[in-house]
XYZ file of C-alpha atoms in Angstrom:
774
model
C -34.725 -86.848 93.440
C -36.612 -85.322 90.488
C -38.031 -82.694 92.664
C -34.315 -81.960 93.273
C -33.808 -81.478 89.630
C -36.514 -79.902 89.230
C -35.605 -77.331 91.649
C -31.958 -76.862 91.305
C -33.343 -76.570 87.104
C -35.363 -73.689 87.846
C -32.862 -71.921 89.771
C -30.181 -72.073 86.865
C -33.192 -70.923 84.293
C -33.587 -68.135 86.408
C -30.166 -67.089 86.814
C -29.365 -67.445 82.925
C -32.682 -65.825 82.447
C -31.907 -62.861 84.641
C -28.271 -61.970 82.947
C -30.343 -61.422 79.317
C -32.726 -59.777 80.183
C -30.527 -57.823 82.340
C -30.439 -53.888 81.478
C -27.779 -52.979 78.738
C -26.944 -49.386 77.327
C -24.664 -48.164 74.665
C -20.705 -46.276 75.273
C -20.394 -42.853 73.007
C -17.935 -40.599 72.258
C -16.190 -38.357 70.279
C -12.773 -37.635 70.808
C -10.864 -34.449 70.561
C -6.959 -32.965 70.216
C -7.011 -30.952 73.314
C -5.026 -28.179 71.855
C -7.471 -27.156 68.533
C -9.430 -29.464 69.162
C -9.841 -31.063 66.017
C -10.733 -34.689 66.269
C -8.127 -37.491 66.149
C -9.285 -40.389 64.146
C -8.351 -43.900 64.822
C -7.635 -43.423 68.456
C -7.950 -46.691 70.326
C -10.630 -47.212 72.727
C -10.233 -49.592 75.660
C -13.066 -50.997 77.983
C -12.569 -52.258 81.096
C -14.311 -53.236 84.794
C -13.487 -51.904 87.579
C -10.736 -54.570 88.212
C -8.690 -53.935 85.653
C -11.103 -57.290 83.321
C -11.003 -56.168 79.639
C -14.251 -56.417 77.846
C -14.139 -55.078 75.198
C -12.271 -52.411 72.239
C -13.169 -49.922 69.223
C -11.243 -47.008 67.923
C -12.470 -43.542 66.750
C -14.059 -42.707 63.396
C -12.296 -39.956 61.102
C -14.105 -37.969 63.033
C -13.702 -38.761 65.801
C -16.592 -40.023 67.169
C -16.787 -43.888 68.948
C -19.649 -46.262 70.070
C -19.667 -49.359 72.460
C -22.904 -51.031 72.129
C -24.509 -53.659 74.301
C -22.417 -53.077 77.238
C -24.891 -54.592 80.842
C -24.899 -51.038 83.112
C -22.684 -50.857 85.564
C -18.806 -48.878 86.268
C -16.316 -49.540 83.595
C -12.723 -47.740 83.054
C -12.058 -46.212 79.339
C -9.065 -46.084 78.365
C -8.332 -43.828 75.444
C -4.442 -43.983 73.685
C -3.273 -43.320 69.985
C 0.430 -42.451 68.629
C 1.513 -38.896 69.871
C -0.424 -38.690 72.942
C -0.629 -39.003 76.299
C -3.313 -42.110 77.096
C -5.517 -41.041 78.745
C -7.756 -43.174 81.742
C -11.437 -42.437 82.856
C -14.449 -43.675 84.913
C -17.159 -43.669 83.986
C -20.728 -44.735 84.800
C -22.774 -46.779 82.389
C -26.431 -46.147 82.140
C -29.842 -45.202 80.579
C -29.137 -42.231 79.767
C -27.043 -42.609 76.669
C -24.807 -39.371 76.965
C -21.972 -38.723 74.244
C -18.506 -38.796 76.140
C -16.249 -35.244 75.167
C -12.578 -36.809 75.755
C -9.650 -34.797 74.868
C -6.265 -36.348 74.331
C -2.553 -34.338 75.461
C 0.366 -34.518 72.519
C 2.699 -35.801 73.872
C 6.935 -36.085 73.646
C 7.257 -40.846 72.972
C 9.561 -42.328 73.979
C 10.618 -43.866 70.619
C 12.306 -46.552 72.263
C 9.755 -47.543 74.556
C 7.185 -47.888 71.248
C 7.608 -49.603 68.311
C 6.570 -48.490 65.208
C 5.481 -51.423 62.808
C 4.436 -49.461 59.659
C 4.496 -46.064 58.670
C 0.992 -43.861 60.153
C -0.155 -40.901 57.575
C -3.244 -38.894 58.815
C -4.732 -37.382 56.223
C -5.560 -34.141 57.335
C -7.050 -31.306 55.015
C -3.974 -29.474 54.746
C -0.880 -31.457 55.712
C -0.257 -35.058 55.452
C 1.206 -36.539 59.099
C 3.214 -38.586 59.242
C 4.991 -40.929 62.258
C 8.273 -42.893 61.354
C 8.664 -46.669 61.772
C 11.387 -47.402 64.171
C 13.141 -49.031 61.728
C 13.525 -45.618 59.810
C 14.605 -44.270 63.059
C 16.688 -46.874 63.985
C 18.811 -47.339 60.431
C 18.646 -43.607 59.577
C 22.071 -41.884 59.567
C 20.272 -38.076 60.202
C 17.386 -36.015 59.814
C 17.852 -35.947 55.767
C 18.189 -39.936 55.271
C 14.490 -39.903 57.863
C 13.058 -38.374 54.898
C 14.545 -39.972 51.796
C 14.059 -43.453 53.985
C 9.595 -42.089 53.966
C 9.952 -41.735 50.286
C 7.371 -38.883 50.224
C 4.896 -38.219 46.940
C 7.093 -35.245 44.922
C 10.045 -35.133 46.985
C 13.620 -35.970 46.092
C 16.238 -35.763 48.218
C 19.926 -36.114 46.407
C 21.303 -39.005 47.728
C 24.720 -37.082 47.494
C 24.728 -32.886 49.054
C 21.203 -34.151 51.330
C 19.747 -30.909 49.462
C 15.924 -31.826 49.454
C 13.574 -30.714 46.599
C 10.348 -31.376 44.790
C 9.733 -32.546 41.686
C 8.355 -30.253 38.841
C 10.940 -27.024 39.791
C 8.823 -26.351 42.975
C 9.673 -24.153 45.359
C 9.992 -26.193 49.223
C 10.546 -24.548 52.612
C 12.536 -26.719 55.233
C 11.473 -26.029 58.423
C 12.622 -27.488 62.432
C 9.180 -27.113 64.180
C 8.165 -24.716 62.466
C 11.443 -22.642 62.167
C 13.247 -21.993 59.061
C 15.785 -24.601 58.516
C 18.381 -25.193 56.084
C 19.390 -28.451 54.367
C 21.870 -28.957 56.926
C 19.728 -28.080 59.770
C 17.491 -30.641 58.610
C 20.418 -32.726 58.201
C 22.008 -32.272 61.827
C 18.327 -33.777 63.275
C 19.328 -36.961 65.528
C 16.846 -39.322 63.761
C 15.224 -40.790 67.418
C 14.437 -37.134 68.734
C 12.359 -36.914 65.217
C 8.563 -37.689 66.477
C 6.766 -37.127 63.458
C 6.936 -35.368 60.100
C 4.272 -32.604 58.861
C 4.416 -32.355 55.469
C 2.099 -29.887 53.921
C 1.781 -31.153 50.324
C -1.144 -27.617 50.057
C 0.202 -24.940 51.977
C -1.689 -22.214 52.861
C -0.900 -17.969 52.771
C 0.746 -17.845 55.448
C 3.632 -19.946 53.776
C 3.938 -17.459 50.665
C 3.970 -18.733 47.884
C 5.677 -22.533 49.113
C 4.437 -25.414 47.328
C 5.398 -27.679 50.310
C 6.039 -27.522 53.179
C 8.174 -29.990 55.081
C 7.835 -29.198 58.945
C 10.187 -32.066 61.427
C 7.829 -31.823 64.533
C 10.959 -33.295 67.385
C 11.971 -33.754 71.145
C 13.775 -30.551 72.857
C 16.348 -31.384 75.367
C 15.942 -29.991 79.498
C 19.562 -30.915 79.283
C 22.622 -32.098 77.647
C 24.426 -31.738 74.966
C 24.445 -32.928 71.213
C 27.013 -33.296 68.890
C 26.661 -34.720 65.357
C 28.621 -34.256 61.965
C 29.382 -35.948 58.401
C 31.875 -36.170 56.130
C 30.594 -37.546 52.655
C 32.510 -37.087 50.532
C 33.467 -38.444 46.358
C 36.912 -39.169 44.160
C 36.616 -40.253 40.873
C 38.869 -39.498 37.664
C 39.774 -35.557 38.077
C 35.681 -35.016 40.274
C 35.687 -34.188 43.890
C 33.182 -33.495 45.986
C 32.845 -32.302 49.536
C 29.821 -32.933 52.154
C 31.396 -31.718 55.633
C 29.044 -31.099 58.073
C 29.503 -30.001 62.021
C 26.313 -29.430 64.396
C 25.764 -28.618 68.416
C 23.523 -28.362 70.167
C 23.143 -27.457 74.114
C 19.801 -27.102 76.586
C 19.126 -25.762 79.842
C 16.269 -25.244 80.942
C 13.934 -23.689 79.303
C 16.736 -22.424 77.138
C 18.234 -23.665 73.861
C 22.003 -23.347 72.009
C 22.611 -24.426 68.641
C 25.461 -23.821 65.991
C 26.072 -25.474 62.904
C 28.448 -25.314 60.377
C 29.044 -27.041 56.442
C 31.006 -27.054 53.761
C 30.466 -28.401 50.098
C 32.849 -27.853 47.352
C 32.532 -29.183 43.768
C 34.907 -29.748 41.356
C 35.626 -30.891 37.656
C 35.704 -30.800 34.357
C 33.161 -30.071 31.929
C 33.552 -29.782 27.964
C 30.772 -26.944 26.241
C 29.466 -27.291 23.084
C 27.619 -24.483 21.064
C 25.758 -25.326 17.286
C 24.740 -21.103 16.795
C 23.299 -19.431 14.358
C 22.964 -14.929 13.845
C 20.086 -14.622 11.437
C 20.942 -11.029 9.479
C 18.512 -9.067 7.610
C 20.535 -9.701 4.921
C 22.781 -13.106 4.914
C 23.094 -15.870 8.258
C 25.600 -16.788 10.214
C 27.041 -20.627 11.375
C 28.920 -20.697 14.104
C 30.353 -23.720 15.873
C 32.714 -24.104 19.353
C 34.454 -27.657 19.419
C 35.140 -27.016 23.472
C 37.541 -28.466 25.840
C 37.801 -30.062 29.759
C 36.953 -26.683 31.278
C 37.611 -26.538 35.435
C 34.767 -25.665 37.217
C 34.518 -25.084 41.085
C 31.695 -24.228 44.066
C 32.133 -23.990 47.161
C 30.136 -23.218 49.707
C 30.280 -22.067 53.376
C 27.146 -21.312 55.850
C 27.132 -21.641 59.493
C 24.199 -20.721 62.402
C 24.714 -19.331 65.371
C 20.960 -19.872 67.035
C 19.245 -19.091 70.474
C 15.712 -20.102 71.872
C 13.518 -19.328 74.567
C 10.402 -21.015 75.487
C 7.554 -22.492 78.450
C 5.700 -24.574 76.416
C 2.004 -23.692 76.249
C 3.157 -19.897 76.552
C 5.201 -18.163 74.821
C 8.779 -19.123 72.158
C 10.392 -16.620 70.768
C 14.440 -17.774 68.805
C 17.085 -15.565 67.904
C 19.331 -16.448 64.615
C 22.288 -15.433 62.402
C 23.489 -17.156 59.561
C 25.812 -16.540 57.292
C 26.622 -17.244 54.178
C 29.996 -17.196 51.821
C 28.964 -18.785 47.636
C 32.783 -19.039 46.401
C 32.507 -20.375 42.693
C 36.713 -19.621 41.559
C 35.734 -20.996 38.439
C 32.167 -20.968 37.369
C 29.965 -23.212 35.880
C 29.714 -21.440 32.089
C 33.845 -21.459 32.224
C 34.467 -22.727 28.439
C 37.421 -23.097 26.261
C 36.862 -23.907 22.697
C 38.261 -23.469 19.130
C 35.662 -21.436 17.287
C 34.292 -21.687 13.944
C 32.726 -19.813 11.441
C 30.366 -20.574 8.330
C 31.679 -17.588 6.717
C 35.466 -18.057 7.390
C 38.041 -20.251 7.103
C 39.974 -18.612 10.217
C 39.307 -20.725 13.038
C 39.074 -18.241 16.154
C 40.948 -19.520 20.534
C 37.715 -18.603 22.598
C 38.124 -18.093 26.563
C 35.363 -17.746 29.152
C 35.817 -17.265 32.394
C 34.070 -15.979 35.535
C 34.564 -15.541 39.473
C 31.748 -14.548 41.641
C 31.780 -14.623 45.825
C 28.405 -13.395 47.457
C 28.745 -12.926 51.003
C 24.891 -12.645 53.002
C 24.658 -13.049 57.237
C 21.102 -12.572 58.399
C 19.421 -11.713 61.350
C 15.957 -13.490 61.464
C 13.999 -12.460 65.185
C 10.681 -13.964 65.876
C 7.923 -13.998 68.508
C 5.073 -16.474 69.769
C 2.161 -15.999 71.991
C -0.463 -18.475 72.797
C -3.307 -16.742 74.152
C -6.648 -17.859 75.883
C -9.597 -19.384 74.034
C -7.300 -21.701 71.257
C -5.645 -17.527 70.020
C -2.162 -17.186 68.774
C -0.026 -14.184 67.957
C 3.214 -14.976 65.901
C 5.695 -11.802 65.251
C 9.232 -12.233 62.459
C 11.592 -9.977 61.800
C 14.630 -11.152 58.979
C 16.548 -8.838 57.840
C 19.422 -9.292 54.896
C 22.255 -8.054 53.873
C 24.160 -9.316 50.532
C 27.647 -8.864 48.983
C 27.731 -9.690 45.477
C 31.292 -9.145 43.796
C 31.424 -10.752 40.266
C 34.432 -10.802 37.343
C 33.634 -12.035 33.699
C 36.447 -12.166 31.509
C 35.456 -13.854 27.460
C 37.983 -13.113 24.989
C 38.425 -14.205 20.788
C 41.870 -14.467 19.644
C 43.195 -15.294 16.758
C 46.966 -15.839 16.236
C 47.632 -15.028 19.951
C 45.523 -11.469 18.581
C 42.507 -10.158 19.915
C 39.065 -10.631 18.310
C 37.114 -9.993 20.801
C 38.019 -8.821 24.665
C 34.667 -8.244 27.287
C 35.905 -7.529 30.970
C 33.050 -7.768 33.406
C 33.162 -6.244 36.775
C 30.478 -5.870 39.279
C 30.023 -4.868 42.500
C 26.624 -5.397 44.408
C 25.091 -4.737 47.869
C 21.258 -5.625 48.944
C 20.073 -4.617 51.821
C 16.257 -5.395 53.220
C 14.385 -6.617 55.934
C 11.102 -8.511 55.754
C 8.333 -8.606 58.364
C 5.398 -10.029 59.163
C 2.537 -10.274 62.167
C 0.380 -13.845 62.469
C -3.120 -13.930 64.786
C -4.766 -17.582 64.368
C -8.273 -18.495 66.094
C -9.320 -21.943 66.307
C -13.268 -22.620 66.624
C -12.848 -26.976 67.258
C -12.229 -28.058 63.741
C -12.245 -24.701 62.006
C -9.181 -22.587 62.211
C -9.085 -18.568 61.289
C -5.674 -17.337 60.133
C -4.333 -13.456 59.319
C -2.092 -11.757 58.833
C 0.170 -9.209 57.046
C 3.552 -8.910 56.052
C 6.206 -5.993 54.750
C 9.086 -6.042 52.991
C 11.653 -3.246 52.183
C 14.942 -3.714 50.084
C 17.504 -1.479 48.772
C 19.417 -2.710 45.864
C 22.933 -0.623 44.000
C 24.880 -2.346 41.588
C 28.082 -0.733 39.763
C 29.103 -2.469 36.353
C 32.841 -1.797 35.205
C 34.876 -2.698 32.463
C 33.140 -3.026 29.142
C 30.032 -1.806 30.669
C 30.369 1.354 33.287
C 27.043 2.278 35.393
C 25.624 2.565 38.435
C 22.740 1.223 39.357
C 20.215 1.549 42.221
C 16.992 0.002 42.510
C 14.196 -0.018 45.931
C 11.221 -2.800 46.106
C 9.140 -3.336 48.436
C 5.937 -5.775 48.221
C 2.973 -5.854 51.289
C 0.379 -8.221 51.684
C -2.815 -9.126 53.565
C -4.334 -11.760 54.087
C -7.308 -13.789 55.547
C -7.847 -17.718 55.729
C -10.669 -20.203 57.136
C -10.953 -23.372 57.406
C -13.072 -26.492 58.500
C -13.888 -28.958 58.221
C -17.934 -30.679 57.570
C -17.987 -34.552 58.212
C -15.996 -35.916 55.139
C -15.428 -32.925 53.371
C -13.262 -30.155 54.455
C -12.589 -26.212 52.990
C -10.464 -24.312 52.597
C -10.626 -20.674 51.369
C -8.492 -17.383 51.345
C -8.501 -14.066 49.810
C -5.042 -12.183 49.852
C -4.493 -8.505 49.535
C -1.117 -7.322 47.651
C 0.647 -3.857 46.702
C 4.644 -4.597 44.687
C 6.452 -1.065 43.900
C 9.097 -0.732 41.664
C 11.209 2.520 41.720
C 14.739 2.705 39.098
C 16.186 5.541 37.724
C 13.242 8.343 38.146
C 10.748 5.018 36.566
C 8.218 3.933 39.098
C 5.845 0.512 39.611
C 3.227 0.246 41.175
C 0.646 -2.509 41.082
C -2.582 -3.527 43.814
C -3.899 -7.125 43.327
C -5.781 -10.118 45.165
C -5.233 -13.068 45.175
C -8.000 -15.342 45.809
C -7.571 -19.347 46.585
C -9.216 -22.155 47.556
C -9.222 -26.176 48.545
C -11.357 -28.754 48.930
C -11.022 -31.955 50.432
C -12.877 -35.304 50.232
C -12.187 -38.823 53.238
C -14.525 -41.085 51.647
C -12.895 -43.433 54.382
C -9.405 -44.048 56.488
C -7.448 -44.752 53.376
C -8.257 -43.073 50.264
C -8.820 -38.968 49.945
C -8.928 -36.736 46.894
C -8.609 -33.086 47.240
C -8.690 -30.057 44.636
C -7.158 -26.506 44.865
C -7.270 -23.977 43.265
C -4.880 -20.204 43.974
C -3.993 -17.366 41.890
C -0.414 -16.055 42.714
C 1.049 -12.232 42.182
C 4.703 -13.150 40.729
C 7.286 -10.071 41.389
C 10.103 -9.301 38.217
C 13.257 -10.451 39.786
C 15.527 -7.498 40.571
C 18.187 -8.478 37.792
C 16.399 -8.805 35.418
C 15.010 -4.836 35.720
C 18.791 -4.050 35.564
C 18.439 -1.386 32.907
C 21.517 -2.146 31.994
C 23.751 -4.074 28.753
C 26.400 -7.212 29.681
C 28.011 -8.350 26.497
C 27.874 -11.585 26.160
C 30.384 -12.134 22.992
C 30.847 -10.689 19.718
C 27.354 -10.290 18.424
C 24.781 -10.788 21.333
C 24.213 -8.097 24.201
C 21.855 -8.883 27.381
C 19.793 -5.951 28.086
C 17.763 -5.959 31.826
C 14.291 -4.127 31.574
C 12.726 -1.602 33.803
C 9.486 -1.946 32.271
C 8.759 -5.373 33.492
C 5.343 -5.599 35.131
C 4.288 -8.297 37.360
C 2.265 -10.681 36.016
C -0.167 -13.154 37.501
C -0.986 -17.218 37.390
C -3.824 -19.284 38.245
C -2.691 -22.956 39.625
C -5.002 -25.834 39.883
C -4.651 -29.275 40.461
C -6.270 -32.595 42.044
C -4.322 -35.226 43.416
C -6.080 -38.952 44.789
C -4.592 -40.434 46.814
C -4.719 -44.453 48.606
C -2.731 -45.829 51.674
C -3.501 -49.797 53.000
C -1.352 -51.458 54.379
C 1.540 -52.939 52.298
C 0.772 -50.726 49.091
C -0.044 -46.554 48.103
C -0.682 -44.163 45.798
C -0.643 -40.618 44.776
C -1.604 -39.459 41.991
C -1.305 -35.500 41.073
C -2.369 -33.829 37.874
C -1.521 -29.971 37.732
C -2.311 -26.636 35.324
C -1.226 -24.045 35.580
C -1.684 -20.789 33.412
C 0.520 -17.723 33.337
C -0.771 -14.549 32.170
C 1.537 -11.931 30.586
C 4.690 -14.042 31.808
C 8.197 -12.589 31.805
C 10.237 -14.564 29.120
C 13.073 -13.855 27.121
C 12.700 -12.285 23.455
C 15.431 -11.449 21.182
C 15.985 -8.862 18.509
C 18.739 -7.344 16.112
C 19.365 -3.617 17.076
C 22.301 -2.060 15.453
C 24.477 -4.905 14.089
C 23.758 -6.577 17.550
C 21.480 -9.546 18.810
C 19.587 -8.687 22.368
C 18.490 -10.294 24.346
C 16.018 -9.455 26.964
C 12.689 -9.464 29.288
C 9.765 -8.578 28.457
C 5.666 -9.414 29.412
C 5.119 -12.106 26.237
C 1.596 -13.331 25.857
C 1.502 -16.822 28.100
C 3.148 -19.758 29.830
C 1.132 -22.991 30.273
C 2.277 -25.985 32.023
C 0.072 -29.979 32.493
C 1.609 -32.037 34.617
C 0.956 -35.500 36.429
C 2.742 -37.826 38.833
C 1.826 -40.844 40.026
C 3.807 -42.405 43.167
C 3.294 -45.820 43.754
C 5.030 -47.103 47.127
C 5.620 -51.109 47.668
C 6.303 -52.535 51.174
C 7.786 -55.756 49.922
C 9.207 -57.609 52.802
C 7.939 -55.876 56.005
C 9.852 -53.119 56.713
C 13.305 -54.121 55.423
C 12.383 -53.834 52.030
C 11.156 -50.706 50.048
C 10.190 -49.188 47.132
C 9.213 -46.005 46.029
C 7.805 -45.632 42.085
C 7.267 -42.136 40.406
C 6.661 -41.265 36.754
C 6.132 -37.388 35.901
C 5.671 -35.678 33.007
C 5.169 -31.913 31.910
C 3.929 -30.628 28.912
C 4.497 -27.269 28.166
C 2.883 -24.715 26.090
C 5.176 -20.940 25.014
C 2.997 -18.474 23.285
C 5.967 -15.230 23.528
C 4.601 -11.809 21.788
C 6.297 -13.348 18.426
C 6.859 -17.211 18.462
C 4.790 -19.925 20.036
C 6.827 -23.606 21.974
C 5.409 -26.922 22.730
C 7.539 -29.162 24.379
C 6.839 -32.750 26.982
C 9.811 -33.747 29.150
C 9.757 -36.863 31.063
C 11.672 -37.320 34.908
C 11.619 -40.821 36.998
C 12.274 -41.331 40.570
C 13.044 -44.686 42.108
C 13.939 -45.434 45.477
C 14.880 -48.750 47.036
C 15.455 -49.002 50.427
C 17.271 -51.923 52.281
C 17.745 -52.385 56.094
C 18.098 -55.887 57.798
C 19.653 -55.623 61.390
C 22.655 -53.449 61.473
C 23.183 -53.373 57.537
C 21.646 -51.379 54.827
C 21.790 -50.212 51.581
C 20.134 -48.030 49.095
C 19.206 -47.698 45.695
C 18.066 -44.515 43.775
C 18.244 -43.008 40.676
C 16.484 -38.972 39.949
C 15.959 -36.684 37.325
C 17.596 -33.455 37.744
C 15.700 -30.586 36.578
C 13.598 -30.548 33.125
C 12.224 -27.061 31.996
C 11.220 -25.658 29.878
C 10.373 -21.801 29.457
C 10.152 -18.933 27.472
C 12.398 -19.774 24.104
C 14.667 -21.630 26.710
C 14.765 -25.422 27.036
C 17.118 -27.554 29.510
C 17.319 -31.258 30.446
C 19.697 -33.424 31.784
C 20.850 -37.050 32.071
C 19.355 -39.469 34.464
C 21.103 -40.439 38.018
C 22.076 -43.215 39.764
C 23.408 -43.718 42.986
C 24.271 -47.200 44.891
C 24.890 -46.881 48.576
C 25.471 -49.431 50.804
C 27.130 -49.619 54.597
C 26.783 -50.455 57.995
C 25.044 -49.016 61.624
C 26.339 -48.627 65.238
C 24.210 -47.151 67.308
C 26.236 -43.555 67.418
C 28.052 -44.069 64.294
C 27.381 -44.975 60.700
C 29.685 -46.209 57.534
C 29.202 -46.234 54.222
C 30.622 -47.020 51.116
C 28.895 -46.542 47.483
C 29.377 -45.136 43.770
C 27.234 -42.676 41.696
C 26.844 -43.407 37.571
C 27.648 -46.562 37.604
C 25.621 -47.043 34.307
C 26.775 -44.537 32.441
C 30.773 -43.601 31.311
C 29.310 -39.735 29.469
C 27.047 -37.082 31.144
C 25.052 -34.885 29.631
C 22.993 -31.517 30.056
C 21.618 -30.345 27.071
C 20.467 -26.190 26.611
C 18.878 -24.928 23.612
C 17.039 -21.709 21.950
C 14.649 -22.035 20.003
C 14.744 -17.882 18.775
C 14.005 -16.851 15.120
C 16.679 -14.958 15.239
C 19.570 -16.894 17.133
C 18.467 -20.482 18.047
C 21.154 -22.077 20.164
C 22.381 -26.190 20.667
C 24.587 -26.385 23.261
C 25.527 -29.194 24.650
C 27.259 -29.672 28.723
C 29.314 -33.100 29.061
C 31.875 -34.706 31.392
C 33.494 -38.270 30.201
C 34.274 -38.387 34.111
C 31.053 -38.049 35.911
C 31.833 -42.232 37.824
C 33.020 -41.308 41.612
C 33.313 -43.409 44.646
C 31.589 -42.079 47.651
C 32.643 -42.414 51.390
C 30.351 -41.650 53.741
C 30.917 -41.546 57.564
C 28.076 -39.763 60.497
C 28.296 -39.476 64.004
C 25.534 -38.242 65.791
C 25.740 -38.075 69.924
C 23.102 -37.308 72.095
C 21.935 -36.932 75.784
C 19.797 -34.982 77.883
C 16.136 -35.544 79.048
C 13.294 -34.566 76.163
C 10.497 -32.921 75.930
C 7.626 -31.423 73.362
C 8.395 -28.294 71.540
C 7.340 -25.288 70.432
C 6.837 -24.833 67.045
C 7.918 -21.607 64.996
C 5.441 -20.558 62.338
C 6.687 -18.308 59.560
C 9.269 -18.345 56.692
C 11.387 -15.641 55.181
C 14.262 -15.241 53.502
C 16.220 -13.025 50.811
C 17.952 -14.853 48.359
C 17.932 -12.676 45.801
C 21.193 -10.726 45.176
C 20.084 -8.622 42.446
C 22.710 -8.533 39.563
C 22.218 -9.652 35.720
C 24.929 -11.680 34.927
C 26.473 -11.500 31.461
C 27.340 -15.220 30.963
C 26.429 -16.923 28.567
C 23.658 -19.876 29.123
């Protein structure tokens, strides 16, 4: 018995020892995107035996590298997966030779009905953030714009009523759908379920021109079927009307896609304007005080576009779009009726100021993208635009129905422009070289009739060529860019020509997956606006005249910004510090000439803006209740040839978003644009919106109220001119309104990933100079 026990014990020890000392090895690998061969961070790696039994798992690091240690040699199955990519399974043999496995994952259109993203995944790239919306955000959003609002992106503001997407600090934002230039209406027409991800370029490169940010919706594309969606969003209050109505139709068949969008916007409301103004003459001073009466403002905008695209995946993409926009202002925002009191007279004058303006602008946009071998790409884009403007202003100052001042201004303007651009891109693993050339040519003709009679013709030409290289070394990313620019203008035999270089650089550092740092510096040149260069005079009232200046020069701006971001679990924070310095900027000047005060534009000494913004985001209750708070402060230093002004302004954005089952609610408060430039300052009161509603699968019903906490809404304008200081106030006692929103989204058809158009060229500058009083 004892001998038998010893035999069994020896057998067990032998078996155990053989397993303990069995040869073991490590499995090493690196995961890349098959398209641009950039590393994929946080990919899921699972190791299984040949019988599919699970062994162990891990994730890739920021460089796409992973390692599975102390694995017994043998045959295994390695499974790799990541949201937005096809899952890949490969058979491997783990032996004593520890080679690094190189694995490429293909991007894929994921069906979000089959996978639940519990928390918004934010992937920080060197030049952008890639954000994957949660299932809750997709389910409860009423349209494409609503998805952005629910994501609560840093520095991004979404108007609760119009759906307009803008940036804090009055930055220039570009909107795209799969890279294609898009309007806010087109963004709103995207079915939320079609959104794969949002690419937020909060530090865009040279290919995006002077954009301060780019939001690119990456969506699915149907193989067949029709999508019809729309919204009726109307606000009704005491003497206030707002309407934001949109209809979109999209049809897919094979490689082709046809779409049409139409949008109508109206704002109708009474505003009261009041002015406190001084005229400092060489030998005396006149104080003008205007007490305003409620005056109608009426704005109507109709826009539509027809689009056709043809694509063969991974080979080519062609897009043709016709756009048309009509801006109709029967009653301008500067309209006013008031009583004028003069310090040098007991006379009371009646003022009537009315402007109506209509602009029609058709445009054709042609785009072609060709993917070549060895990770190369060619892109071509051409945009032709025509802008027709008709503006009529009538200004009267009366005493006992007798005209003291009678001004009539009729302006007919036409502008033709074409923008052509070509881009070449080559990827070298994680590095990328981009170069391009762009040219703009425009001709403007303005006819001035009435009190001022003149004909103005202008030609504008802008050419640029650039090269940009970006790459990554371990945890550091970098970008270097050099752009050459030629600016050329002619008007009445006066020619302006300038050549300039615009360098820029960016450095990023990501110590881990939750934290990143970024510094950016760039120099860019700013051309004069065509309206400021009009060699014409427009009378504002009996004493003040606006005069254009055809001798204005382009000026450079040096921009530096530093960003820090942290994102982990239920909390994220982004901090931005920006410093802008403008050399010889174009700002307003006022001087006295022949009994009149002349407001004109000149190249001044400098303008500086130091701003900081911090965005906090909290997931208070799972995915049901999210809060974002973003305070901002701007400090301005404006140095003219004969003046210097400093001013500090604050802004605040708060968004509280609630969803539970089919119920949804939202509270938003934003600060409308506040800015100071030259000797002018504008600031408006805080705006508040509360909305609540119920979401069905294809329909959303919401009701709400705008500005429920305030009776009066006010916008202030100041001019600190030494010769003509003005303090104006525009206000209304009827700003509260009740809101009703009904939206629908009917979507059918199979889906696959869209190609991406990557250029954005538009022309919206009509080039006419108005004589209205701000």
